[in-house]
CSV table of C-alpha atoms in Angstrom, one decimal:
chain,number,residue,atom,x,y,z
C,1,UNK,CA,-24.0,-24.2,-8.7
C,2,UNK,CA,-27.6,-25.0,-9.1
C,3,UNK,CA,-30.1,-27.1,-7.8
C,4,UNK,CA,-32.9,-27.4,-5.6
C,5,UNK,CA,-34.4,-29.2,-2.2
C,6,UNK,CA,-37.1,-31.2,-2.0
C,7,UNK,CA,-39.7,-30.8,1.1
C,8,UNK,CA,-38.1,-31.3,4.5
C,9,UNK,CA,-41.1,-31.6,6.7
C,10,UNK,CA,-39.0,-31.0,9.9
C,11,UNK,CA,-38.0,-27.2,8.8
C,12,UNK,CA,-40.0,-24.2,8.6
C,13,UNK,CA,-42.1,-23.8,5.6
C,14,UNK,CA,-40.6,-20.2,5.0
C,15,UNK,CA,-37.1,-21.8,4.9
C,16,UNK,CA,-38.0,-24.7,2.6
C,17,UNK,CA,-39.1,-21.4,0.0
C,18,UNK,CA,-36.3,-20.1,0.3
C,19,UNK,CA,-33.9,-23.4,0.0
C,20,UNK,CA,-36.2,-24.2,-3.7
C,21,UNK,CA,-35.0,-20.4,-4.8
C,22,UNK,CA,-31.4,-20.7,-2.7
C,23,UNK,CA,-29.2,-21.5,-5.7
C,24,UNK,CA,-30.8,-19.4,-7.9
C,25,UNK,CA,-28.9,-16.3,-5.7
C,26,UNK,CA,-26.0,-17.8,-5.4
C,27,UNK,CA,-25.8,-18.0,-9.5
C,28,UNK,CA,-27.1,-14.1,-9.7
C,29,UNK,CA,-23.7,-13.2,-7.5
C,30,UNK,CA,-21.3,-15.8,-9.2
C,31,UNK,CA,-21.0,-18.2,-6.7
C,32,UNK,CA,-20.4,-21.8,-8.0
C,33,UNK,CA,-18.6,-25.0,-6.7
C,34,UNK,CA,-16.6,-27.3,-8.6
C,35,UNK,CA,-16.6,-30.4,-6.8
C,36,UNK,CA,-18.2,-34.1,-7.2
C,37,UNK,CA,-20.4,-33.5,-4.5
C,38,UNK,CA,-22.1,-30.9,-2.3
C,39,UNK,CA,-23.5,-30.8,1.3
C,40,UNK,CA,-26.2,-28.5,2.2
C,41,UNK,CA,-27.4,-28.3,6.3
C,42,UNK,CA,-30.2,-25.6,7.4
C,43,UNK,CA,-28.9,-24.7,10.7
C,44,UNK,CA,-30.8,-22.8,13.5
C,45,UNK,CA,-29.2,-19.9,15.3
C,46,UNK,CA,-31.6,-19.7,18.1
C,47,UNK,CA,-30.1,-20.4,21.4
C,48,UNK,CA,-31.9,-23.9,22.7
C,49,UNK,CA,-32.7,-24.8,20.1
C,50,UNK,CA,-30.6,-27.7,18.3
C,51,UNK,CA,-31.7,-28.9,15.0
C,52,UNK,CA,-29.2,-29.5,11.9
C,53,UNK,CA,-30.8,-30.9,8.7
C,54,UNK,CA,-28.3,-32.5,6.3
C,55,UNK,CA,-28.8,-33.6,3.0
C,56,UNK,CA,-25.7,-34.6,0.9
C,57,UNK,CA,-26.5,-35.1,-2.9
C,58,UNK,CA,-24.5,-35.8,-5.8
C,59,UNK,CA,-24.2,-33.5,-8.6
C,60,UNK,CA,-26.5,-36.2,-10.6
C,61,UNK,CA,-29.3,-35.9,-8.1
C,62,UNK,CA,-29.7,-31.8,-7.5
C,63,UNK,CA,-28.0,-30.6,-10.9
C,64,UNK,CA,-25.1,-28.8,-10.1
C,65,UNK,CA,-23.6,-29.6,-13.7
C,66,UNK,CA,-23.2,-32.7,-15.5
C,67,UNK,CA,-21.7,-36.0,-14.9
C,68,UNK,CA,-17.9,-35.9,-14.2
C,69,UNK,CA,-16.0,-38.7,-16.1
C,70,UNK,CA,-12.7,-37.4,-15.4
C,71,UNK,CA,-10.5,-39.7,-13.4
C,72,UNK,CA,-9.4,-37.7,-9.7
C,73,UNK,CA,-6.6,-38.1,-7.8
C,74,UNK,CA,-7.9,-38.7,-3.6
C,75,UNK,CA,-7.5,-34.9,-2.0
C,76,UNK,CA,-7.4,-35.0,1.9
C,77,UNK,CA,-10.4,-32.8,2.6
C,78,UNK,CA,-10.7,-30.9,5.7
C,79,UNK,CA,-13.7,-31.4,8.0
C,80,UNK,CA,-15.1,-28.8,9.6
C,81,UNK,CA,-18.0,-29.1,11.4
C,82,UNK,CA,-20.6,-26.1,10.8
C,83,UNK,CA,-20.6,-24.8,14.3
C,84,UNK,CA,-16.8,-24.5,13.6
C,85,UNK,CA,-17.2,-22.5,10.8
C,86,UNK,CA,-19.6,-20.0,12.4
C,87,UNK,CA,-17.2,-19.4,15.3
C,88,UNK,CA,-14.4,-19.1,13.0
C,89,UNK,CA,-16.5,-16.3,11.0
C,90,UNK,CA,-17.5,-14.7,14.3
C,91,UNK,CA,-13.8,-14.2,15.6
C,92,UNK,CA,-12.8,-12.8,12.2
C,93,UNK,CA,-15.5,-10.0,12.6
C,94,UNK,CA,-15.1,-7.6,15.8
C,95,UNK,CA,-12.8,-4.9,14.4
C,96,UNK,CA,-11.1,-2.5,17.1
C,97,UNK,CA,-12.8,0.3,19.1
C,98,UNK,CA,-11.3,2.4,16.3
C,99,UNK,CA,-8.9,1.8,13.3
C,100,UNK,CA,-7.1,4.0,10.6
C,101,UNK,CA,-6.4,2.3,7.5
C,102,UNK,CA,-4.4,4.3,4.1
C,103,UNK,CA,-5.3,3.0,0.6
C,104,UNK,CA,-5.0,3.4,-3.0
C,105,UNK,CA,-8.1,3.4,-4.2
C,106,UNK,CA,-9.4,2.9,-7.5
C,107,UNK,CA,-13.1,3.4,-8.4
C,108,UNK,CA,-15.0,2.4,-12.1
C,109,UNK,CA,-18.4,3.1,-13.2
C,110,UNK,CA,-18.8,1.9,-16.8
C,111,UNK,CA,-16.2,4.4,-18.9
C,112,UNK,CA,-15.3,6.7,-15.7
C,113,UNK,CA,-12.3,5.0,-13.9
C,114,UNK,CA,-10.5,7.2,-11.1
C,115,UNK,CA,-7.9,6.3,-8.8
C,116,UNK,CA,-6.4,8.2,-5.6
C,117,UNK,CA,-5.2,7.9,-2.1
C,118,UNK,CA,-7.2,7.5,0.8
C,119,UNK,CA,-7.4,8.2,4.4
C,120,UNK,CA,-10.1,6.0,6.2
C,121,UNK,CA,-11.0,6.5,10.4
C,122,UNK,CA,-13.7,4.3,11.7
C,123,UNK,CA,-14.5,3.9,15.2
C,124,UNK,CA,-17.8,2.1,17.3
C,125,UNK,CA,-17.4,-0.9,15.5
C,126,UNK,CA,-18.2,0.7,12.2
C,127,UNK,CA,-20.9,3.1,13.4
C,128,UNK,CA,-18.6,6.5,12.2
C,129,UNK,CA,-16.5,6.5,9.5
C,130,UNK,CA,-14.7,9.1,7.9
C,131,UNK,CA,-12.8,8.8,4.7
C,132,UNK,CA,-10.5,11.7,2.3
C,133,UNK,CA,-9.6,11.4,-0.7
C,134,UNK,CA,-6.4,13.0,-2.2
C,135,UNK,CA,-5.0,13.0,-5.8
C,136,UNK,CA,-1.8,15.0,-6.5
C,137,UNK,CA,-2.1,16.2,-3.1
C,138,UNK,CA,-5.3,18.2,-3.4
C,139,UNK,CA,-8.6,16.7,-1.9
C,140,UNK,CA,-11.3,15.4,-4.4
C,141,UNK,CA,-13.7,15.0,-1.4
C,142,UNK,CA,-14.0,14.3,2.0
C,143,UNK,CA,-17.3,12.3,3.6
C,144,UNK,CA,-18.5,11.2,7.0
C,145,UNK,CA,-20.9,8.4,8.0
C,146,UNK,CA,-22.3,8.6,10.9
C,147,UNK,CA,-25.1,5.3,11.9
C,148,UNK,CA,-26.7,6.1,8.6
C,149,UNK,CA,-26.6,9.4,7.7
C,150,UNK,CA,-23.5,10.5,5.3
C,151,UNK,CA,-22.2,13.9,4.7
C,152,UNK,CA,-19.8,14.2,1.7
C,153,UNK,CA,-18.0,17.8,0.9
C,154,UNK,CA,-16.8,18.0,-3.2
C,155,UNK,CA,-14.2,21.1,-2.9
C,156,UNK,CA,-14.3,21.3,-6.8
C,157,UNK,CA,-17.7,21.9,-6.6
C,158,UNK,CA,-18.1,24.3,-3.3
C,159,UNK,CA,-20.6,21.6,-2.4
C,160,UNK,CA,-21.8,19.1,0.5
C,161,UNK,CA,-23.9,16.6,-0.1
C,162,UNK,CA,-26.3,15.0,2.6
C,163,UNK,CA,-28.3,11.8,3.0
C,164,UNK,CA,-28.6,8.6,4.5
C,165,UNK,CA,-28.5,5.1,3.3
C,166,UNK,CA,-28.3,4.5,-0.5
C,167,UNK,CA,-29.5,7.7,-1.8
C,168,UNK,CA,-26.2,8.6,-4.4
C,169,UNK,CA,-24.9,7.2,-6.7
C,170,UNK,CA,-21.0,6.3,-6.2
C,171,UNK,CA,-18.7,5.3,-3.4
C,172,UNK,CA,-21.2,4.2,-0.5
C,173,UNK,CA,-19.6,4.6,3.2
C,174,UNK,CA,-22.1,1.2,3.9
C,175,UNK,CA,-19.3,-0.2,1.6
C,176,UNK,CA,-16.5,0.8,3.1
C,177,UNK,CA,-17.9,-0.2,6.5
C,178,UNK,CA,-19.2,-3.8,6.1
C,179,UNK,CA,-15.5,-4.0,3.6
C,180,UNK,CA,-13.6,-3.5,6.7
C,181,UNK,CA,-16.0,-4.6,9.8
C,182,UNK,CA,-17.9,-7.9,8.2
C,183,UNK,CA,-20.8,-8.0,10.2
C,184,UNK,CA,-20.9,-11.2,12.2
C,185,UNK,CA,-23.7,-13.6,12.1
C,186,UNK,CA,-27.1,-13.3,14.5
C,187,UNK,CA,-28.1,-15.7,16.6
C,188,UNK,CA,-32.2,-15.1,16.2
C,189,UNK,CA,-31.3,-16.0,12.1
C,190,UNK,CA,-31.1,-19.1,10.9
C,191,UNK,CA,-27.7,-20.1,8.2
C,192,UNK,CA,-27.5,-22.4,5.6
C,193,UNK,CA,-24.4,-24.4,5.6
C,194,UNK,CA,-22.9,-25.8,1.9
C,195,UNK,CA,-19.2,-27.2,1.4
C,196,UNK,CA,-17.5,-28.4,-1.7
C,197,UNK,CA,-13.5,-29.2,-2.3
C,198,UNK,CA,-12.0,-25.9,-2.1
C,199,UNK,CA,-14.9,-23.6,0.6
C,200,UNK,CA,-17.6,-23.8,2.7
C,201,UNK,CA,-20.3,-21.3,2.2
C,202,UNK,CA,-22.9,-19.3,4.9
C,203,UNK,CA,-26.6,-18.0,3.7
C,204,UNK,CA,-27.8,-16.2,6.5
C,205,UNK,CA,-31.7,-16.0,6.4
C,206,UNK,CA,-33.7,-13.5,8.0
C,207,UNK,CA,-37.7,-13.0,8.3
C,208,UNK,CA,-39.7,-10.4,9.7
C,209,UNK,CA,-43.0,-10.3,11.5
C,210,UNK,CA,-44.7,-10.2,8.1
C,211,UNK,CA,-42.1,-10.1,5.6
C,212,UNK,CA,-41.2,-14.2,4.0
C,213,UNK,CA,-38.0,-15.9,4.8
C,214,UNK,CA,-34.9,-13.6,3.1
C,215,UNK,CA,-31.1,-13.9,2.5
C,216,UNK,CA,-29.1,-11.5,4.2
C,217,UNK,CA,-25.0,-12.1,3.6
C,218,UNK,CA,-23.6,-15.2,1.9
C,219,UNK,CA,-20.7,-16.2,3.4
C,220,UNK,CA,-17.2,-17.6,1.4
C,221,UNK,CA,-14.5,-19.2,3.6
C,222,UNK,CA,-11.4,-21.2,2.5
C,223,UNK,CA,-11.7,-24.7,3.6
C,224,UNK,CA,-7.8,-25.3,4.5
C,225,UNK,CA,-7.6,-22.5,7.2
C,226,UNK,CA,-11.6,-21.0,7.5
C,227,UNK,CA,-10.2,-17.8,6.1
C,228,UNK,CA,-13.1,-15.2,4.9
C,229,UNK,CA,-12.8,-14.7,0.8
C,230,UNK,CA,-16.1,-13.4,0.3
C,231,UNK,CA,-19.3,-11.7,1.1
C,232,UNK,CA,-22.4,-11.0,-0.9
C,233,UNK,CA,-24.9,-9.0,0.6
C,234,UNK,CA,-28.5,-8.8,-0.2
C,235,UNK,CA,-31.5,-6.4,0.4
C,236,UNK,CA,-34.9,-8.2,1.8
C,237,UNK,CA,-36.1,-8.6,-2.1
C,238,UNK,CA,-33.0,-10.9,-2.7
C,239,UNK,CA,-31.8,-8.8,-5.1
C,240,UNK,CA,-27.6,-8.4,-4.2
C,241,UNK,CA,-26.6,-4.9,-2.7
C,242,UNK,CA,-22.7,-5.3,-2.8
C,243,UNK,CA,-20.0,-8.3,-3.2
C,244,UNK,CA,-16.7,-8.0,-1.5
C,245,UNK,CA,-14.0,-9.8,-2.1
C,246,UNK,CA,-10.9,-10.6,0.4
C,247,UNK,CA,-7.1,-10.8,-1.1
C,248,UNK,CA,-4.6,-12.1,0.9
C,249,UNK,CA,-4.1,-11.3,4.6
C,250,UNK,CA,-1.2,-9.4,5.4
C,251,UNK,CA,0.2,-8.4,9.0
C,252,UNK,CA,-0.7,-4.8,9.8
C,253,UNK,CA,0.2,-2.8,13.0
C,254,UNK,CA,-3.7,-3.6,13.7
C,255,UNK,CA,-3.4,-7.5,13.1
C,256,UNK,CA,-3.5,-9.9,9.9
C,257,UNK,CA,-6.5,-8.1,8.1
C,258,UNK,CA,-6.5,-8.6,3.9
C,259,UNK,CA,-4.1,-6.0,1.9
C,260,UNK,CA,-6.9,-5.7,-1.2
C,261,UNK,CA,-10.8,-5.7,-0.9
C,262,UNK,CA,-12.8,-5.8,-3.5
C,263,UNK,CA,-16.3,-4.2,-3.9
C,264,UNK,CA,-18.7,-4.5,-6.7
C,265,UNK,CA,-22.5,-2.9,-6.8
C,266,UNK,CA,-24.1,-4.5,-9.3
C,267,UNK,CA,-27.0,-2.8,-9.4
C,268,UNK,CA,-24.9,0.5,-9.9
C,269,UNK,CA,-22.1,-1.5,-12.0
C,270,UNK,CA,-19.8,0.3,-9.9
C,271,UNK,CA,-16.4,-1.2,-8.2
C,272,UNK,CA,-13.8,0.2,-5.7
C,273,UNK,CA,-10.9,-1.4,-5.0
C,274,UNK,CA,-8.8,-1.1,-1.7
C,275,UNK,CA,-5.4,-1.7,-1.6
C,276,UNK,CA,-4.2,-1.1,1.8
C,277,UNK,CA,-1.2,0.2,2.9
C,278,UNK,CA,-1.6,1.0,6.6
C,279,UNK,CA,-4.1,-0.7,9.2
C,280,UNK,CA,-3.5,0.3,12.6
C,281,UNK,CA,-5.2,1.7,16.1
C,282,UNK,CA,-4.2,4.9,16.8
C,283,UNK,CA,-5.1,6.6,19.8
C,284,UNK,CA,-8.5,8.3,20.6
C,285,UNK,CA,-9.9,10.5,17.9
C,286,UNK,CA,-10.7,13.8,18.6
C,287,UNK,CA,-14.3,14.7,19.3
C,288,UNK,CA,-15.1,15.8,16.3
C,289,UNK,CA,-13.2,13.8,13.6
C,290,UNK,CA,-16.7,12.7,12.3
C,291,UNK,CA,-18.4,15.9,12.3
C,292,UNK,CA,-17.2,18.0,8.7
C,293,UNK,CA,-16.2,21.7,8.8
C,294,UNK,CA,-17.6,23.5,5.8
C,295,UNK,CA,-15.9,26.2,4.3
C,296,UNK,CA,-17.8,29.6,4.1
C,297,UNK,CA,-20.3,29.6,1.3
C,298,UNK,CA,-20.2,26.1,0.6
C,299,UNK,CA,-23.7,25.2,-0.9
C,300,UNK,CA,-25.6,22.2,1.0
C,301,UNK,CA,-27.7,19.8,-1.1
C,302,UNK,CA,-30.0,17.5,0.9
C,303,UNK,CA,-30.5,14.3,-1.2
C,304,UNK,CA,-33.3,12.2,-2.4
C,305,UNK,CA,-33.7,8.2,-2.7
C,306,UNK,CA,-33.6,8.5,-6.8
C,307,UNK,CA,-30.3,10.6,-7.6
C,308,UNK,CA,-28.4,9.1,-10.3
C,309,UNK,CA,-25.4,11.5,-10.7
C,310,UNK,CA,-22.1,10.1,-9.4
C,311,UNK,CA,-21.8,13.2,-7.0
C,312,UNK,CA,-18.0,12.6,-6.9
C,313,UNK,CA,-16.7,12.5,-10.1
C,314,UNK,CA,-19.8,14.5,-12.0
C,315,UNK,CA,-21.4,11.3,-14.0
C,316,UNK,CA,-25.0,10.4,-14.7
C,317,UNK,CA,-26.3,7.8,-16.2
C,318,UNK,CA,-30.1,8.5,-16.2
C,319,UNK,CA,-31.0,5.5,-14.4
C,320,UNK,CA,-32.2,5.4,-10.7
C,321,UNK,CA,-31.9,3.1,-8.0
């Protein structure tokens, strides 16, 4: 879907930018509607404050694809409202205290293409994390993220790995965290609210004390039951970080949570898939579950912002990030 806004004089210059340039993101990530129409509302989350700008258009007036002359049956469409759908969100994010999830989980980065089994403990909300992987029953590696510092141990290579944010290439723990703790929407942001036939969509839009108006999560929610089917994140540049997709929810020992999750890093063409087989809340973890034990003699590299080798599975591909 594509199109643009003309000038709204009662929003905030920063967001009327970012609404001309707003469609051109959601094209970069694949998003796209396929209904007659679309509505569009800049919403503010700032508490007392209470504006909601609406402009409906049809696909003739903001060029979301050319005329329709097919003849449609009348579909019952469900009305939410769009402070409805940012509660719904909301609910849907909070995971537990602490979780354990088991998965299969398969990783490709252009020709390499792995797959193995996976034990996954989070706890604080997503702050710790700690995932193993096992193939044949032997450990390929096993990592820790801890805030935003990760530690990963390769036993085939003797080695640990250490970092923070995105600086290696591969599996990133910031994945595996927003994958299964979305992180719910902030009130001093403002959201753009679109709908079509089959979803309604949430841009969260962010701006610092100097920096322009910027996307940070687009939101996908089913419009029969508000159920979350996607989320594209972005860094400040508006360039997309990571695009997960939800499968179907399935009832766990922890709740209804979505049996497959899909990641994709574009920008590293890389993309895990989760296919979970246990999601539950075990009791408290031991101290130090998130803190690694290195074998003796196991060699430490600290890493840098530019690595390009796939640290787990031993592939470069001479780019950076």
């Amino acid at each position: 879907m594509r199109g643009r806004l003309g000038k709204i004089d009662t929003v905030s210059e920063g967001l009327i930018e970012y609404a001309d340039a707003l469609w051109g993101y959601g094209a970069g990530a694949g998003g796209g509607f396929d209904g007659s129409s679309c509505s569009c509302r800049a919403i503010s989350m700032k508490p007392g404050t209470a504006w909601i700008l609406s402009a409906t258009t049809l696909l003739i007036g903001i060029g979301c694809g050319g005329i329709s002359t097919a003849r449609r049956s009348p579909l019952t469409v469900k009305v939410h409202s769009p402070g409805e759908v940012i509660d719904s969100y909301n609910r849907q994010c909070p995971p537990p205290d602490r979780l354990r999830a088991q998965a299969t989980i398969e990783y490709k980065s252009g020709e390499v293409k792995k797959s193995f089994d996976g034990v996954i403990y989070m706890e604080s909300g997503g702050e710790k994390v700690r995932l193993r992987g096992d193939a044949y029953f032997v450990t390929i590696f096993d990592m820790t993220f801890v805030e935003d510092h990760f530690t990963v141990l390769v036993p085939s290579k003797n080695t640990c790995y250490r970092g923070e944010g995105d600086s290696f290439r591969g599996f990133a723990m910031q994945d595996l965290r927003e994958a299964l703790a979305p992180r719910p929407l902030v009130e001093s942001h403002r959201v753009v609210f679109e709908e079509d036939r089959r979803q309604v969509v949430l841009t969260e839009l962010a701006a610092g004390d100097s920096d322009p108006m910027h996307p940070v999560q687009r939101v996908y929610l089913s419009r029969s039951d508000l159920s979350l089917g996607r989320r594209t994140l972005y860094y400040p540049t508006g360039v997309v970080k990571s695009d997960i997709y939800y499968g179907r929810a399935a009832d766990f020992k922890a709740g209804r949570f979505p049996s497959k999750i899909t990641v994709n890093r574009p920008w590293q063409e890389i993309t895990v898939t989760l296919n979970l087989q246990k999601f539950e809340i075990p009791p408290a973890f031991k101290p130090d579950l998130f803190a690694l034990s290195l074998p003796e003699g196991t060699k430490t590299v600290d890493l840098e912002s530019d690595v390009s080798e796939d640290i787990l599975f031993g592939t470069s591909d001479g780019s950076d990030n």
